[in-house]
mmCIF file of C-alpha atoms in Angstrom:
data_model
loop_
_atom_site.group_PDB
_atom_site.id
_atom_site.type_symbol
_atom_site.label_atom_id
_atom_site.label_comp_id
_atom_site.label_asym_id
_atom_site.label_seq_id
_atom_site.Cartn_x
_atom_site.Cartn_y
_atom_site.Cartn_z
ATOM 1 C CA MET A 1 -35.760 98.980 73.680
ATOM 2 C CA LYS A 2 -35.379 102.745 74.024
ATOM 3 C CA ASP A 3 -33.682 105.141 71.612
ATOM 4 C CA ASN A 4 -32.770 102.194 69.401
ATOM 5 C CA LYS A 5 -30.612 100.676 72.103
ATOM 6 C CA ILE A 6 -31.176 97.515 74.183
ATOM 7 C CA LYS A 7 -30.548 96.505 77.708
ATOM 8 C CA VAL A 8 -28.780 93.113 78.184
ATOM 9 C CA GLY A 9 -28.672 90.623 80.984
ATOM 10 C CA ILE A 10 -25.845 88.157 81.310
ATOM 11 C CA VAL A 11 -26.174 85.087 83.515
ATOM 12 C CA GLY A 12 -23.161 82.975 84.444
ATOM 13 C CA LEU A 13 -19.870 84.728 85.113
ATOM 14 C CA VAL A 14 -17.384 81.832 85.342
ATOM 15 C CA PHE A 15 -17.238 81.671 81.443
ATOM 16 C CA GLY A 16 -19.495 84.552 80.942
ATOM 17 C CA GLY A 17 -17.091 86.994 82.533
ATOM 18 C CA ALA A 18 -15.608 87.347 79.109
ATOM 19 C CA PHE A 19 -18.702 89.222 77.787
ATOM 20 C CA PRO A 20 -20.100 91.892 80.056
ATOM 21 C CA THR A 21 -17.537 94.549 78.956
ATOM 22 C CA ILE A 22 -17.990 93.785 75.246
ATOM 23 C CA TYR A 23 -21.808 94.403 75.595
ATOM 24 C CA ARG A 24 -21.146 97.555 77.730
ATOM 25 C CA ASP A 25 -18.929 98.988 75.022
ATOM 26 C CA HIS A 26 -21.191 98.117 72.104
ATOM 27 C CA PRO A 27 -22.798 101.316 70.674
ATOM 28 C CA ASP A 28 -26.277 99.801 70.506
ATOM 29 C CA VAL A 29 -26.354 98.756 74.168
ATOM 30 C CA SER A 30 -27.614 101.121 76.846
ATOM 31 C CA GLU A 31 -27.143 99.068 80.007
ATOM 32 C CA VAL A 32 -25.859 95.642 81.101
ATOM 33 C CA VAL A 33 -27.055 93.665 84.101
ATOM 34 C CA ILE A 34 -24.929 90.777 85.368
ATOM 35 C CA CYS A 35 -26.325 87.766 87.216
ATOM 36 C CA ASP A 36 -24.653 84.880 89.094
ATOM 37 C CA LYS A 37 -25.821 82.731 92.082
ATOM 38 C CA ASN A 38 -22.237 83.010 93.473
ATOM 39 C CA GLU A 39 -22.545 86.225 95.563
ATOM 40 C CA LYS A 40 -18.821 86.607 96.105
ATOM 41 C CA LEU A 41 -18.062 86.138 92.473
ATOM 42 C CA LEU A 42 -20.715 88.589 91.502
ATOM 43 C CA LYS A 43 -19.578 91.197 93.989
ATOM 44 C CA ASP A 44 -15.799 90.891 93.008
ATOM 45 C CA PHE A 45 -16.646 90.989 89.243
ATOM 46 C CA SER A 46 -18.941 94.001 89.589
ATOM 47 C CA GLU A 47 -16.324 95.947 91.520
ATOM 48 C CA LYS A 48 -13.396 95.062 89.354
ATOM 49 C CA PHE A 49 -15.245 95.886 86.075
ATOM 50 C CA HIS A 50 -17.627 98.636 87.537
ATOM 51 C CA PHE A 51 -21.077 97.076 86.903
ATOM 52 C CA ALA A 52 -23.749 98.704 89.088
ATOM 53 C CA LYS A 53 -26.707 96.461 88.309
ATOM 54 C CA CYS A 54 -26.392 92.897 89.533
ATOM 55 C CA CYS A 55 -28.691 90.079 90.736
ATOM 56 C CA THR A 56 -28.181 86.587 92.180
ATOM 57 C CA SER A 57 -31.572 85.228 90.940
ATOM 58 C CA TYR A 58 -32.361 84.420 87.369
ATOM 59 C CA GLU A 59 -36.011 85.037 88.207
ATOM 60 C CA GLU A 60 -35.087 88.521 89.163
ATOM 61 C CA LEU A 61 -33.296 88.990 85.789
ATOM 62 C CA LEU A 62 -36.336 87.674 83.961
ATOM 63 C CA ASN A 63 -38.637 90.078 85.753
ATOM 64 C CA SER A 64 -36.296 93.074 84.989
ATOM 65 C CA ASP A 65 -36.541 95.421 82.059
ATOM 66 C CA VAL A 66 -33.769 93.904 80.041
ATOM 67 C CA ASP A 67 -34.531 93.293 76.475
ATOM 68 C CA ALA A 68 -32.197 90.364 75.980
ATOM 69 C CA ILE A 69 -30.436 87.673 78.003
ATOM 70 C CA HIS A 70 -27.162 85.952 77.204
ATOM 71 C CA ILE A 71 -26.929 82.567 78.962
ATOM 72 C CA LEU A 72 -23.502 81.286 79.853
ATOM 73 C CA THR A 73 -24.222 78.527 82.490
ATOM 74 C CA ASN A 74 -23.459 74.814 82.446
ATOM 75 C CA ILE A 75 -24.772 72.943 79.387
ATOM 76 C CA HIS A 76 -27.538 71.054 81.097
ATOM 77 C CA THR A 77 -29.258 74.335 82.099
ATOM 78 C CA HIS A 78 -29.143 75.797 78.539
ATOM 79 C CA ALA A 79 -32.569 74.543 77.297
ATOM 80 C CA ASP A 80 -34.439 75.377 80.540
ATOM 81 C CA LEU A 81 -33.015 78.896 80.899
ATOM 82 C CA ALA A 82 -33.602 79.666 77.292
ATOM 83 C CA ILE A 83 -37.234 78.523 77.351
ATOM 84 C CA LYS A 84 -37.788 80.681 80.513
ATOM 85 C CA ALA A 85 -36.151 83.669 78.840
ATOM 86 C CA LEU A 86 -38.275 83.342 75.676
ATOM 87 C CA ARG A 87 -41.518 82.845 77.844
ATOM 88 C CA ALA A 88 -40.593 86.064 79.654
ATOM 89 C CA GLY A 89 -40.476 88.002 76.359
ATOM 90 C CA LYS A 90 -36.703 88.360 76.225
ATOM 91 C CA HIS A 91 -34.471 87.804 73.284
ATOM 92 C CA CYS A 92 -32.092 85.004 73.971
ATOM 93 C CA ALA A 93 -28.515 84.116 73.278
ATOM 94 C CA VAL A 94 -27.168 80.807 74.589
ATOM 95 C CA THR A 95 -23.625 79.412 74.717
ATOM 96 C CA VAL A 96 -23.105 76.028 73.130
ATOM 97 C CA PRO A 97 -24.618 73.484 72.939
ATOM 98 C CA MET A 98 -28.258 74.445 72.393
ATOM 99 C CA ALA A 99 -29.398 71.315 74.205
ATOM 100 C CA THR A 100 -28.413 67.677 74.920
ATOM 101 C CA THR A 101 -31.653 66.006 73.645
ATOM 102 C CA LEU A 102 -33.774 66.342 70.478
ATOM 103 C CA GLU A 103 -36.818 66.908 72.686
ATOM 104 C CA GLU A 104 -35.188 69.886 74.321
ATOM 105 C CA ILE A 105 -34.378 71.300 70.790
ATOM 106 C CA ARG A 106 -38.039 70.986 69.747
ATOM 107 C CA ASN A 107 -39.217 72.673 72.944
ATOM 108 C CA ILE A 108 -36.923 75.630 72.379
ATOM 109 C CA ILE A 109 -38.100 75.998 68.818
ATOM 110 C CA LYS A 110 -41.769 75.917 69.906
ATOM 111 C CA GLU A 111 -41.143 78.661 72.521
ATOM 112 C CA LYS A 112 -39.252 80.791 70.092
ATOM 113 C CA GLU A 113 -41.959 80.583 67.490
ATOM 114 C CA LYS A 114 -44.567 81.487 70.183
ATOM 115 C CA SER A 115 -42.597 84.455 71.647
ATOM 116 C CA GLY A 116 -41.475 86.065 68.285
ATOM 117 C CA LYS A 117 -38.194 86.979 69.983
ATOM 118 C CA ASN A 118 -34.744 86.266 68.594
ATOM 119 C CA TYR A 119 -32.779 83.159 69.606
ATOM 120 C CA MET A 120 -29.102 82.768 68.847
ATOM 121 C CA MET A 121 -26.647 80.056 69.678
ATOM 122 C CA MET A 122 -23.289 81.715 70.419
ATOM 123 C CA GLU A 123 -20.962 79.245 68.423
ATOM 124 C CA THR A 124 -17.564 80.686 68.576
ATOM 125 C CA SER A 125 -15.987 78.415 65.925
ATOM 126 C CA VAL A 126 -17.586 80.174 63.023
ATOM 127 C CA TYR A 127 -16.365 83.635 64.045
ATOM 128 C CA THR A 128 -12.708 82.727 64.475
ATOM 129 C CA TYR A 129 -9.915 84.352 62.464
ATOM 130 C CA GLN A 130 -9.566 80.905 60.729
ATOM 131 C CA CYS A 131 -13.228 80.427 59.772
ATOM 132 C CA LEU A 132 -13.671 84.035 58.663
ATOM 133 C CA TYR A 133 -10.575 83.601 56.450
ATOM 134 C CA VAL A 134 -11.886 80.347 54.790
ATOM 135 C CA LYS A 135 -15.275 82.006 54.245
ATOM 136 C CA HIS A 136 -13.470 84.724 52.373
ATOM 137 C CA LEU A 137 -11.553 82.056 50.270
ATOM 138 C CA LEU A 138 -14.925 80.327 49.388
ATOM 139 C CA ASP A 139 -16.686 83.554 48.516
ATOM 140 C CA SER A 140 -13.960 84.673 46.294
ATOM 141 C CA GLY A 141 -13.863 81.337 44.540
ATOM 142 C CA ARG A 142 -10.218 80.476 45.463
ATOM 143 C CA LEU A 143 -11.058 77.112 47.118
ATOM 144 C CA GLY A 144 -13.375 76.157 44.215
ATOM 145 C CA LYS A 145 -15.895 73.367 44.790
ATOM 146 C CA ILE A 146 -15.833 71.766 48.286
ATOM 147 C CA GLN A 147 -15.012 68.055 48.044
ATOM 148 C CA TYR A 148 -14.822 67.052 51.673
ATOM 149 C CA LEU A 149 -14.668 68.552 55.123
ATOM 150 C CA ARG A 150 -13.116 67.510 58.466
ATOM 151 C CA GLY A 151 -13.519 68.807 62.018
ATOM 152 C CA THR A 152 -11.601 67.975 65.215
ATOM 153 C CA HIS A 153 -11.908 68.916 68.843
ATOM 154 C CA PHE A 154 -9.553 67.202 71.424
ATOM 155 C CA GLN A 155 -9.966 68.463 74.999
ATOM 156 C CA ASP A 156 -9.196 66.722 78.348
ATOM 157 C CA MET A 157 -11.998 67.578 80.815
ATOM 158 C CA GLU A 158 -10.323 65.815 83.778
ATOM 159 C CA GLY A 159 -10.852 67.878 86.939
ATOM 160 C CA TRP A 160 -13.718 69.961 85.457
ATOM 161 C CA PRO A 161 -17.058 70.184 87.327
ATOM 162 C CA ASP A 162 -18.793 66.938 87.920
ATOM 163 C CA TYR A 163 -21.410 67.359 85.165
ATOM 164 C CA TRP A 164 -18.642 66.936 82.586
ATOM 165 C CA LYS A 165 -17.637 63.473 83.824
ATOM 166 C CA GLY A 166 -18.231 60.936 81.087
ATOM 167 C CA LEU A 167 -20.230 63.300 78.873
ATOM 168 C CA PRO A 168 -20.788 61.807 75.406
ATOM 169 C CA PRO A 169 -18.222 63.621 73.282
ATOM 170 C CA LEU A 170 -20.555 64.627 70.529
ATOM 171 C CA HIS A 171 -23.077 66.063 72.954
ATOM 172 C CA TYR A 172 -20.417 68.901 73.089
ATOM 173 C CA GLY A 173 -19.431 68.612 69.414
ATOM 174 C CA THR A 174 -20.588 71.934 67.914
ATOM 175 C CA HIS A 175 -17.042 73.386 67.875
ATOM 176 C CA ALA A 176 -16.019 70.802 65.441
ATOM 177 C CA ILE A 177 -19.339 70.323 63.502
ATOM 178 C CA SER A 178 -20.358 73.925 63.060
ATOM 179 C CA PRO A 179 -17.560 75.218 60.830
ATOM 180 C CA LEU A 180 -18.215 72.400 58.381
ATOM 181 C CA LEU A 181 -21.890 73.087 57.992
ATOM 182 C CA TYR A 182 -21.541 76.785 58.023
ATOM 183 C CA LEU A 183 -18.864 76.866 55.337
ATOM 184 C CA SER A 184 -20.621 74.348 53.163
ATOM 185 C CA GLY A 185 -24.009 76.039 53.597
ATOM 186 C CA LEU A 186 -25.480 72.636 54.172
ATOM 187 C CA ARG A 187 -27.124 70.598 56.924
ATOM 188 C CA ALA A 188 -26.199 67.123 58.024
ATOM 189 C CA GLU A 189 -28.842 64.654 56.944
ATOM 190 C CA SER A 190 -27.562 61.466 58.387
ATOM 191 C CA VAL A 191 -24.682 60.077 60.443
ATOM 192 C CA HIS A 192 -22.691 57.025 61.003
ATOM 193 C CA CYS A 193 -20.626 57.166 64.180
ATOM 194 C CA LEU A 194 -18.221 54.823 66.063
ATOM 195 C CA GLY A 195 -17.063 55.185 69.606
ATOM 196 C CA SER A 196 -13.487 54.331 70.435
ATOM 197 C CA GLY A 197 -11.470 53.520 73.544
ATOM 198 C CA THR A 198 -12.410 52.759 77.083
ATOM 199 C CA MET A 199 -12.900 54.796 80.216
ATOM 200 C CA ARG A 200 -12.930 53.992 83.982
ATOM 201 C CA ARG A 201 -16.160 53.067 85.560
ATOM 202 C CA GLU A 202 -16.716 56.373 87.522
ATOM 203 C CA LEU A 203 -16.760 58.165 84.052
ATOM 204 C CA ILE A 204 -19.233 55.723 82.548
ATOM 205 C CA GLU A 205 -21.771 55.780 85.401
ATOM 206 C CA HIS A 206 -23.052 59.324 84.970
ATOM 207 C CA TYR A 207 -24.261 59.102 81.327
ATOM 208 C CA GLY A 208 -23.991 55.580 80.476
ATOM 209 C CA ASN A 209 -21.417 56.635 77.775
ATOM 210 C CA PRO A 210 -18.501 54.137 77.424
ATOM 211 C CA TYR A 211 -16.439 56.136 74.945
ATOM 212 C CA PRO A 212 -13.717 58.776 75.399
ATOM 213 C CA VAL A 213 -13.576 59.448 71.711
ATOM 214 C CA GLU A 214 -16.269 59.554 68.942
ATOM 215 C CA THR A 215 -15.800 59.703 65.210
ATOM 216 C CA ALA A 216 -18.739 60.575 63.026
ATOM 217 C CA VAL A 217 -19.169 60.659 59.197
ATOM 218 C CA PHE A 218 -22.045 62.841 58.059
ATOM 219 C CA ARG A 219 -23.834 62.884 54.711
ATOM 220 C CA LEU A 220 -24.687 66.449 53.949
ATOM 221 C CA SER A 221 -27.912 67.690 52.459
ATOM 222 C CA ASP A 222 -26.703 68.161 48.813
ATOM 223 C CA GLY A 223 -26.438 64.276 48.686
ATOM 224 C CA LYS A 224 -22.929 64.691 47.392
ATOM 225 C CA THR A 225 -20.680 65.902 50.137
ATOM 226 C CA ALA A 226 -19.509 64.098 53.263
ATOM 227 C CA ALA A 227 -17.777 65.424 56.390
ATOM 228 C CA ASP A 228 -16.105 63.676 59.320
ATOM 229 C CA VAL A 229 -15.657 64.850 62.941
ATOM 230 C CA THR A 230 -13.582 63.442 65.757
ATOM 231 C CA ARG A 231 -14.238 64.543 69.384
ATOM 232 C CA SER A 232 -12.550 63.500 72.592
ATOM 233 C CA LEU A 233 -13.115 64.439 76.207
ATOM 234 C CA PHE A 234 -11.304 61.879 78.528
ATOM 235 C CA GLU A 235 -8.270 59.638 78.731
ATOM 236 C CA THR A 236 -6.830 60.537 75.428
ATOM 237 C CA ALA A 237 -3.372 62.005 75.519
ATOM 238 C CA HIS A 238 -3.377 64.978 73.126
ATOM 239 C CA GLU A 239 -3.087 68.651 73.527
ATOM 240 C CA TYR A 240 -6.067 70.968 73.086
ATOM 241 C CA VAL A 241 -7.067 71.246 69.467
ATOM 242 C CA GLU A 242 -10.170 72.857 67.986
ATOM 243 C CA GLY A 243 -9.576 72.714 64.246
ATOM 244 C CA PHE A 244 -11.059 72.087 60.908
ATOM 245 C CA SER A 245 -10.161 71.372 57.219
ATOM 246 C CA VAL A 246 -11.942 72.146 53.998
ATOM 247 C CA PHE A 247 -10.752 70.309 50.878
ATOM 248 C CA GLY A 248 -11.627 72.008 47.558
ATOM 249 C CA ASP A 249 -10.899 71.213 43.952
ATOM 250 C CA LYS A 250 -8.596 74.246 43.709
ATOM 251 C CA MET A 251 -7.272 74.853 47.092
ATOM 252 C CA SER A 252 -7.604 73.185 50.517
ATOM 253 C CA PHE A 253 -7.272 74.559 54.025
ATOM 254 C CA GLU A 254 -6.041 72.442 57.018
ATOM 255 C CA TRP A 255 -5.892 73.710 60.681
ATOM 256 C CA ASN A 256 -4.968 70.865 63.122
ATOM 257 C CA PHE A 257 -3.025 72.601 65.923
ATOM 258 C CA GLU A 258 -4.486 75.245 68.221
ATOM 259 C CA GLU A 259 -1.523 77.683 68.517
ATOM 260 C CA GLU A 260 -0.055 77.035 65.031
ATOM 261 C CA ASP A 261 -0.919 78.696 61.744
ATOM 262 C CA PRO A 262 -2.984 76.627 59.378
ATOM 263 C CA TYR A 263 -1.800 75.310 55.965
ATOM 264 C CA ILE A 264 -3.032 76.051 52.456
ATOM 265 C CA TYR A 265 -2.599 73.449 49.740
ATOM 266 C CA GLU A 266 -3.028 74.655 46.150
ATOM 267 C CA PHE A 267 -2.497 73.122 42.734
ATOM 268 C CA THR A 268 0.064 74.908 40.604
ATOM 269 C CA ASP A 269 -0.832 75.806 37.149
ATOM 270 C CA SER A 270 1.476 73.364 35.577
ATOM 271 C CA MET A 271 1.202 69.555 35.072
ATOM 272 C CA GLU A 272 5.009 69.305 34.733
ATOM 273 C CA LYS A 273 6.629 66.602 36.935
ATOM 274 C CA THR A 274 9.431 67.528 39.180
ATOM 275 C CA THR A 275 11.154 64.118 38.909
ATOM 276 C CA ILE A 276 10.946 61.217 36.611
ATOM 277 C CA GLY A 277 8.017 58.947 37.410
ATOM 278 C CA GLU A 278 6.155 61.485 39.611
ATOM 279 C CA ARG A 279 2.339 61.409 39.081
ATOM 280 C CA GLY A 280 -0.358 63.992 39.671
ATOM 281 C CA LYS A 281 -0.493 67.683 39.708
ATOM 282 C CA LYS A 282 2.127 69.596 41.655
ATOM 283 C CA ILE A 283 0.852 70.975 45.011
ATOM 284 C CA GLU A 284 2.224 74.010 46.739
ATOM 285 C CA LYS A 285 1.913 73.855 50.574
ATOM 286 C CA ARG A 286 2.348 77.020 52.665
ATOM 287 C CA ALA A 287 1.472 78.182 56.140
ATOM 288 C CA VAL A 288 -1.006 81.053 56.168
ATOM 289 C CA HIS A 289 -1.601 83.637 58.851
ATOM 290 C CA CYS A 290 -5.336 84.390 59.125
ATOM 291 C CA PRO A 291 -5.828 88.054 59.660
ATOM 292 C CA ASP A 292 -7.857 89.778 62.467
ATOM 293 C CA GLN A 293 -11.219 90.931 61.062
ATOM 294 C CA ALA A 294 -11.817 93.582 63.629
ATOM 295 C CA GLN A 295 -12.402 96.162 60.931
ATOM 296 C CA ILE A 296 -15.871 94.812 60.306
ATOM 297 C CA LEU A 297 -16.947 95.635 63.968
ATOM 298 C CA PRO A 298 -17.977 98.917 65.554
ATOM 299 C CA GLU A 299 -14.839 100.631 66.592
ATOM 300 C CA SER A 300 -15.585 100.590 70.322
ATOM 301 C CA ILE A 301 -15.508 96.789 70.558
ATOM 302 C CA ARG A 302 -12.721 96.035 68.022
ATOM 303 C CA LYS A 303 -10.071 95.738 70.797
ATOM 304 C CA TYR A 304 -11.843 92.649 72.049
ATOM 305 C CA THR A 305 -10.667 90.518 69.012
ATOM 306 C CA THR A 306 -7.092 90.619 70.464
ATOM 307 C CA GLU A 307 -6.913 91.682 74.158
ATOM 308 C CA TYR A 308 -5.742 89.114 76.549
ATOM 309 C CA ALA A 309 -6.691 87.965 80.153
ATOM 310 C CA ILE A 310 -6.938 90.544 82.890
ATOM 311 C CA LEU A 311 -5.784 88.250 85.874
ATOM 312 C CA ASP A 312 -6.588 88.985 89.408
ATOM 313 C CA PRO A 313 -3.925 87.353 91.632
ATOM 314 C CA GLU A 314 -6.253 87.573 94.665
ATOM 315 C CA HIS A 315 -8.980 85.618 92.835
ATOM 316 C CA PRO A 316 -7.223 83.222 90.412
ATOM 317 C CA ASP A 317 -10.331 81.095 90.032
ATOM 318 C CA MET A 318 -12.179 84.021 88.286
ATOM 319 C CA TYR A 319 -12.405 84.089 84.662
ATOM 320 C CA MET A 320 -11.166 87.574 83.764
ATOM 321 C CA LYS A 321 -10.451 87.262 80.025
ATOM 322 C CA GLN A 322 -11.561 90.551 78.379
ATOM 323 C CA GLY A 323 -10.728 90.048 74.791
ATOM 324 C CA GLY A 324 -9.122 87.562 72.321
ATOM 325 C CA GLY A 325 -11.388 84.702 73.472
ATOM 326 C CA HIS A 326 -11.829 81.770 70.984
ATOM 327 C CA HIS A 327 -9.565 83.326 68.388
ATOM 328 C CA GLY A 328 -11.156 86.701 68.431
ATOM 329 C CA SER A 329 -14.734 85.401 67.998
ATOM 330 C CA HIS A 330 -16.447 86.962 71.082
ATOM 331 C CA PRO A 331 -17.162 90.496 69.782
ATOM 332 C CA HIS A 332 -18.340 89.203 66.454
ATOM 333 C CA MET A 333 -20.900 87.071 68.200
ATOM 334 C CA VAL A 334 -22.072 89.895 70.430
ATOM 335 C CA HIS A 335 -22.379 92.281 67.457
ATOM 336 C CA GLU A 336 -24.450 89.805 65.491
ATOM 337 C CA PHE A 337 -26.819 89.082 68.378
ATOM 338 C CA VAL A 338 -27.231 92.873 69.170
ATOM 339 C CA ARG A 339 -27.667 93.923 65.519
ATOM 340 C CA SER A 340 -30.243 91.261 64.812
ATOM 341 C CA ILE A 341 -32.514 92.626 67.531
ATOM 342 C CA ILE A 342 -31.871 96.261 66.394
ATOM 343 C CA GLU A 343 -32.580 95.372 62.788
ATOM 344 C CA GLU A 344 -35.481 93.146 63.608
ATOM 345 C CA ARG A 345 -34.193 90.201 61.722
ATOM 346 C CA GLU A 346 -33.038 86.696 62.578
ATOM 347 C CA PRO A 347 -29.407 86.225 63.647
ATOM 348 C CA MET A 348 -27.083 84.202 61.507
ATOM 349 C CA ILE A 349 -27.122 81.361 63.913
ATOM 350 C CA ASP A 350 -30.896 81.357 64.387
ATOM 351 C CA VAL A 351 -32.891 78.624 66.125
ATOM 352 C CA PHE A 352 -33.005 76.397 63.212
ATOM 353 C CA THR A 353 -29.415 76.613 62.387
ATOM 354 C CA ALA A 354 -28.569 76.052 66.076
ATOM 355 C CA ALA A 355 -30.804 72.974 65.972
ATOM 356 C CA ASP A 356 -29.138 71.576 62.926
ATOM 357 C CA TRP A 357 -25.666 72.056 64.278
ATOM 358 C CA THR A 358 -26.532 70.624 67.688
ATOM 359 C CA ALA A 359 -28.681 67.697 66.621
ATOM 360 C CA ALA A 360 -25.896 66.454 64.372
ATOM 361 C CA GLY A 361 -23.779 65.704 67.494
ATOM 362 C CA ILE A 362 -26.757 64.250 69.483
ATOM 363 C CA CYS A 363 -27.514 61.909 66.594
ATOM 364 C CA GLY A 364 -23.842 61.038 66.188
ATOM 365 C CA HIS A 365 -23.658 59.716 69.746
ATOM 366 C CA GLU A 366 -26.895 57.805 69.164
ATOM 367 C CA SER A 367 -25.237 56.116 66.222
ATOM 368 C CA ALA A 368 -22.093 55.301 68.326
ATOM 369 C CA MET A 369 -24.400 53.571 70.882
ATOM 370 C CA LYS A 370 -25.939 51.524 68.061
ATOM 371 C CA GLN A 371 -22.463 50.397 66.912
ATOM 372 C CA GLY A 372 -22.327 52.770 63.957
ATOM 373 C CA GLU A 373 -25.877 52.207 62.680
ATOM 374 C CA GLU A 374 -27.087 55.077 60.370
ATOM 375 C CA VAL A 375 -29.236 57.665 62.237
ATOM 376 C CA ILE A 376 -31.232 60.250 60.245
ATOM 377 C CA ILE A 377 -30.979 63.819 61.606
ATOM 378 C CA PRO A 378 -34.257 65.638 61.917
ATOM 379 C CA ASP A 379 -34.913 68.541 59.512
ATOM 380 C CA PHE A 380 -36.477 70.903 62.029
ATOM 381 C CA ARG A 381 -37.474 73.594 59.383
ATOM 382 C CA LYS A 382 -39.617 70.995 57.502
ATOM 383 C CA GLU A 383 -40.914 69.687 60.818
ATOM 384 C CA PHE A 384 -42.167 73.095 61.994
ATOM 385 C CA SER A 385 -42.924 74.607 58.620
ATOM 386 C CA PRO A 386 -44.176 71.852 56.247
ATOM 387 C CA GLU A 387 -44.260 74.413 53.443
ATOM 388 C CA TYR A 388 -40.479 74.811 53.768
ATOM 389 C CA THR A 389 -38.490 73.492 50.803
#
């Protein structure tokens, strides 16, 4: 780090192409290096968006003078590449999920503790317009006490790269799990999960997972609150949805459709009945527009909460979205990662938070494979710091 600015390397441009320009425009970033093994993609991207420093080898990036690396490759490389980055003395940000096994999670924590560098899981769902809005409702007391939470993520992965085929749904469950744990401020202690449905043989063979859908019920760490999550990946006819609901004793928030406004449910002040024989308090239901929160970001990257795809008709396979990704979350994640390094503090989604949010899904799938048997989710903070309470 020089002059209180950092150099950032980005590896993986298929999804990661959404991020280099955000880092480049961040006031605390002096330089961005992009890395991808696809030489044509790297060349086209660098020319289109004017990035001078490029490399096709991850080892070259590790040996460079970048201070931090943002990993945006396929999910089964996340743990290995993160460990290599930490061992090389680089701060590390990784797209979700953190890992696909508990052993990988433990190995990442060990390397992070040894390196003293920052680790952040770049979970989009907790930085969306919707989640930031609910956080405000909670902090202001308008929702009251949380009584229950629910997360959903429906996505058909047919035709995606082969490593997706038959993936256990909850191994990629953080988009549905994370908002619930973030907003409640709790970790998931245990889980009962059931798989549902059937898949064709070619989808089962890769991971030995027979389920296109998994539904998990989590007991949270206060011992009083429960949350449920449903995740689907294959052979389930439903539009894309990445939503969540928070049920409070004063107000509830429900978001179940990707491109529609969520709903607020709120008790009215009166116990009056609208018709003879009606029971219970009156509830007011209304759609709510969740505002953009760009004002909390540096001015130079605020535009990336709302900008849309820059499409290149000559290269339709290239991911050219330069703003608005995942409901405005991308610049918020970048800002948090960068500022955590500059301020020499842990990021909001630090290695232990990432471990909690990821392990909940891994243990959920384990429960599904045991026909719903309870599985205890490791508490990694206590495991690595016995004095932690």
